[in-house]
Coordinates of C-alpha atoms in Angstrom, one line a residue:
Chain K
X4 CA -2.8 19.7 -5.3
X5 CA -0.3 18.2 -2.8
X6 CA -2.0 14.7 -2.6
X7 CA -1.1 13.1 0.8
X8 CA 1.3 14.9 3.1
X9 CA 2.9 13.7 6.2
X10 CA 4.7 15.5 9.0
X11 CA 7.4 15.2 10.3
X12 CA 9.6 13.5 7.7
X13 CA 12.1 12.3 10.4
X14 CA 11.9 11.9 14.1
X15 CA 14.0 10.5 16.9
X16 CA 12.4 9.6 20.2
X17 CA 13.6 8.2 23.5
X18 CA 11.9 5.2 24.9
X19 CA 8.7 6.2 26.7
X20 CA 8.3 9.5 24.9
X21 CA 5.0 10.2 23.1
X22 CA 4.4 11.8 19.7
X23 CA 1.8 12.3 17.0
X24 CA 2.3 11.7 13.3
X25 CA 0.2 13.9 11.2
X26 CA -1.3 13.0 7.8
X27 CA -3.5 15.2 5.5
X28 CA -5.0 14.7 2.1
X29 CA -6.5 17.2 -0.3
X30 CA -8.3 14.8 -2.6
X31 CA -11.6 14.7 -0.7
X32 CA -11.1 10.9 -0.1
X33 CA -13.2 9.2 2.5
X34 CA -10.8 6.4 3.4
X35 CA -7.4 6.9 5.1
X36 CA -4.8 4.4 6.4
X37 CA -1.7 4.1 8.5
X38 CA 1.0 1.5 7.6
X39 CA 4.4 0.8 9.0
X40 CA 7.3 -0.7 7.1
X41 CA 10.3 -2.2 8.9
X42 CA 13.6 -2.6 7.1
X43 CA 13.4 -5.2 4.3
X44 CA 9.8 -5.9 5.0
X45 CA 6.4 -5.2 3.4
X46 CA 3.8 -2.8 4.6
X47 CA 1.7 -3.7 7.6
X48 CA -1.6 -2.0 8.3
X49 CA -1.9 -0.3 11.7
X50 CA -5.3 1.4 11.6
X51 CA -7.6 2.5 8.9
X52 CA -10.6 4.9 8.7
X53 CA -13.3 4.1 6.1
X54 CA -15.0 7.5 6.7
X55 CA -14.9 10.5 8.9
X56 CA -15.7 9.5 12.5
X57 CA -14.9 5.8 12.1
X58 CA -11.6 3.9 12.8
X59 CA -10.8 0.2 12.7
X60 CA -7.8 -1.8 13.7
X61 CA -5.5 -3.3 11.2
X62 CA -2.8 -6.0 11.5
X63 CA -0.6 -4.4 14.1
X64 CA -2.6 -1.8 16.2
X65 CA -1.0 -2.4 19.6
X66 CA 0.9 0.6 21.0
X67 CA -0.9 3.0 18.7
X68 CA -4.0 5.2 18.7
X69 CA -5.5 7.1 15.9
X70 CA -7.8 10.1 15.4
X71 CA -9.8 11.0 12.3
X72 CA -10.0 14.7 13.0
X73 CA -12.0 15.5 9.9
X74 CA -12.2 14.3 6.4
X75 CA -8.8 15.6 5.5
X76 CA -6.7 14.6 8.5
X77 CA -5.8 11.3 10.1
X78 CA -3.3 11.2 12.9
X79 CA -1.3 8.4 14.5
X80 CA -0.2 8.7 18.2
X81 CA 2.4 6.7 20.0
X82 CA 1.7 7.1 23.7
X83 CA 4.9 5.5 25.0
X84 CA 7.4 4.8 22.3
X85 CA 9.4 1.6 22.3
X86 CA 12.4 0.6 20.2
X87 CA 10.2 -2.0 18.4
X88 CA 8.3 0.9 16.9
X89 CA 11.3 2.1 15.0
X90 CA 10.0 2.0 11.4
X91 CA 8.9 4.1 8.4
X92 CA 5.3 5.1 8.7
X93 CA 3.2 5.7 5.6
X94 CA -0.2 7.3 5.4
X95 CA -2.5 6.6 2.5
X96 CA -6.0 7.6 1.3
X97 CA -8.4 6.2 -1.3
X98 CA -11.8 6.7 -2.7
X99 CA -14.2 4.9 -5.0
X100 CA -13.6 7.0 -8.1
X101 CA -13.4 6.8 -11.8
X102 CA -14.6 3.7 -13.5
X103 CA -16.6 1.3 -11.2
X104 CA -14.7 -0.3 -8.3
X105 CA -11.5 1.6 -8.7
X106 CA -10.0 1.9 -5.2
X107 CA -6.6 3.2 -6.0
X108 CA -4.6 4.2 -2.9
X109 CA -2.4 7.3 -2.8
X110 CA 0.5 7.2 -0.4
X111 CA 2.4 9.9 1.4
X112 CA 6.2 10.2 1.4
X113 CA 6.6 8.5 4.8
X114 CA 7.9 9.5 8.3
X115 CA 11.1 7.8 9.4
X116 CA 10.9 7.2 13.2
X117 CA 13.7 6.0 15.3
X118 CA 13.2 5.1 19.0
X119 CA 16.3 4.8 21.1
Chain V
X28 CA -2.3 -12.7 6.8
X29 CA -1.7 -11.6 3.3
X30 CA -4.1 -13.3 0.8
X31 CA -1.4 -13.4 -1.9
X32 CA 1.9 -15.3 -2.5
X33 CA 4.7 -13.8 -4.5
X34 CA 8.3 -14.8 -5.2
X35 CA 10.7 -12.8 -3.0
X36 CA 12.9 -11.6 -5.8
X37 CA 13.3 -11.8 -9.6
X38 CA 15.8 -10.5 -12.2
X39 CA 15.0 -9.2 -15.6
X40 CA 17.3 -7.9 -18.4
X41 CA 16.8 -4.3 -19.4
X42 CA 14.5 -4.0 -22.5
X43 CA 12.9 -7.4 -21.9
X44 CA 9.5 -8.0 -20.6
X45 CA 9.3 -8.5 -16.8
X46 CA 6.6 -11.1 -15.8
X47 CA 5.8 -11.0 -12.1
X48 CA 3.5 -13.8 -10.8
X49 CA 1.1 -13.7 -8.0
X50 CA -0.9 -16.5 -6.4
X51 CA -4.3 -15.7 -4.8
X52 CA -5.9 -19.1 -4.6
X53 CA -8.4 -18.1 -2.0
X54 CA -9.7 -15.0 -3.8
X55 CA -13.4 -14.4 -3.5
X56 CA -15.8 -13.5 -6.3
X57 CA -16.0 -9.9 -5.3
X58 CA -12.3 -9.3 -4.8
X59 CA -10.2 -7.4 -7.2
X60 CA -6.4 -7.9 -7.8
X61 CA -4.4 -4.7 -7.4
X62 CA -0.7 -4.2 -8.1
X63 CA 1.5 -1.5 -6.5
X64 CA 5.2 -0.9 -6.6
X65 CA 7.6 0.8 -4.2
X66 CA 10.7 2.4 -5.6
X67 CA 13.5 2.7 -3.1
X68 CA 12.0 4.1 0.1
X69 CA 9.2 6.1 -1.4
X70 CA 5.5 5.5 -0.8
X71 CA 4.0 2.7 -2.9
X72 CA 2.5 3.7 -6.3
X73 CA -0.6 2.2 -7.9
X74 CA 0.0 0.3 -11.2
X75 CA -3.1 -1.5 -12.3
X76 CA -6.0 -3.6 -11.1
X77 CA -8.6 -6.0 -12.5
X78 CA -11.4 -8.4 -11.7
X79 CA -11.3 -11.2 -14.3
X80 CA -10.6 -9.7 -17.6
X81 CA -7.1 -8.8 -18.7
X82 CA -6.2 -5.2 -18.3
X83 CA -3.7 -2.8 -19.9
X84 CA -2.6 0.7 -19.2
X85 CA 0.3 2.9 -20.0
X86 CA 2.4 1.3 -17.3
X87 CA 1.7 -2.4 -17.5
X88 CA -0.6 -5.3 -18.4
X89 CA -2.4 -7.6 -16.0
X90 CA -3.2 -11.2 -16.9
X91 CA -5.6 -13.0 -14.6
X92 CA -6.2 -16.7 -15.1
X93 CA -9.6 -18.0 -15.9
X94 CA -10.1 -19.5 -12.5
X95 CA -8.8 -16.2 -10.9
X96 CA -6.4 -18.1 -8.6
X97 CA -3.3 -16.4 -10.0
X98 CA -2.3 -13.4 -12.1
X99 CA 0.8 -12.0 -13.8
X100 CA 1.9 -8.4 -14.0
X101 CA 3.8 -7.7 -17.2
X102 CA 6.1 -4.7 -17.7
X103 CA 6.6 -4.9 -21.5
X104 CA 10.0 -3.2 -21.8
X105 CA 11.6 -3.0 -18.5
X106 CA 14.0 -0.2 -17.7
X107 CA 16.4 0.4 -14.8
X108 CA 13.8 2.7 -13.3
X109 CA 11.5 -0.3 -12.9
X110 CA 13.7 -1.7 -10.2
X111 CA 11.4 -1.8 -7.2
X112 CA 9.4 -4.0 -4.9
X113 CA 6.1 -5.0 -6.5
X114 CA 3.1 -5.8 -4.4
X115 CA 0.1 -7.9 -5.4
X116 CA -3.0 -7.5 -3.2
X117 CA -6.6 -8.5 -3.3
X118 CA -9.5 -6.4 -2.0
X119 CA -13.2 -6.2 -2.2
X120 CA -14.3 -4.0 -5.0
X121 CA -17.5 -2.6 -3.7
X122 CA -16.6 -1.5 -0.2
X123 CA -13.6 -0.3 1.7
X124 CA -11.9 -2.6 4.2
X125 CA -8.5 -3.7 5.4
X126 CA -5.9 -3.7 2.7
X127 CA -3.2 -6.1 3.5
X128 CA 0.2 -5.9 1.7
X129 CA 2.4 -9.0 1.7
X130 CA 6.2 -8.8 1.3
X131 CA 6.1 -8.4 -2.4
X132 CA 8.6 -9.3 -5.1
X133 CA 11.9 -7.3 -5.4
X134 CA 12.5 -6.9 -9.1
X135 CA 16.1 -6.2 -10.2
X136 CA 16.5 -4.9 -13.7
X137 CA 19.9 -5.9 -15.0
X138 CA 21.7 -3.5 -17.5

C-alpha cells in the first residue's frame, strides 16, 4: 500500500516548455488535489477533483490544467512553463471514511520543479 | 483567503507542552477544524480534527472554545521531532470542497 505517489521527484524546465506531473493513489479515494508551495510559504490549492470525471479550480489555477484520468490518477499539466511556476507541487487525496465526517487528507512526497 | 489566523512562529522547550492557537472567527456550523503539520519539506501529515467537542488522539489534543471561534492544538510533551509548520484549516464535514491552507505556525522545539 504505497498511499499517494508522485512522479517525477525533481524536474528542471526551460521557460516555455511543457510537462505533466503525475499523481496516483491506491486508497480508493474519491477526492484528489493539487497544491503548490513556494519557499517559506503555505500550501496553495491549484485544482481539485471531488470525484472521477469532475475537476474544479482552486486558489491559483492560472497556467495549469488537470485531468482526472480515472479514480486512481490525477495529473497536472503546465502547457508553457514560466519561472513563476518554480515551486514544490504536492498531490493529495481524501475520502469520507472512518467515524462520521472524517476527511483526512493524505499527501504525496512532492515534486520539486524549477523553471529557468 | 484562508479562513484561519495563526501566529507565524512559536518556540517551546523540549519536554514541555506546546500550545498552538488558531483563530477561526467566521467558522460555520457545519465546518470542522483540522490540524496538519509539515516536517521539513515533506508532504503535510494529518494530526487531529474536531467539530465542537475536545478531541484527543495519540499525537495531540484539540481544544475548541464554546463559541467555536478559536481552538488550540496541544502537543503534551514536545520533542525535537515535533519541529514543523502546523496548519489549522476549517472545512465542511459533510461534503468535499476546496481545502485552503494558510501559512501556518512554524514551531521550534528548543533543546
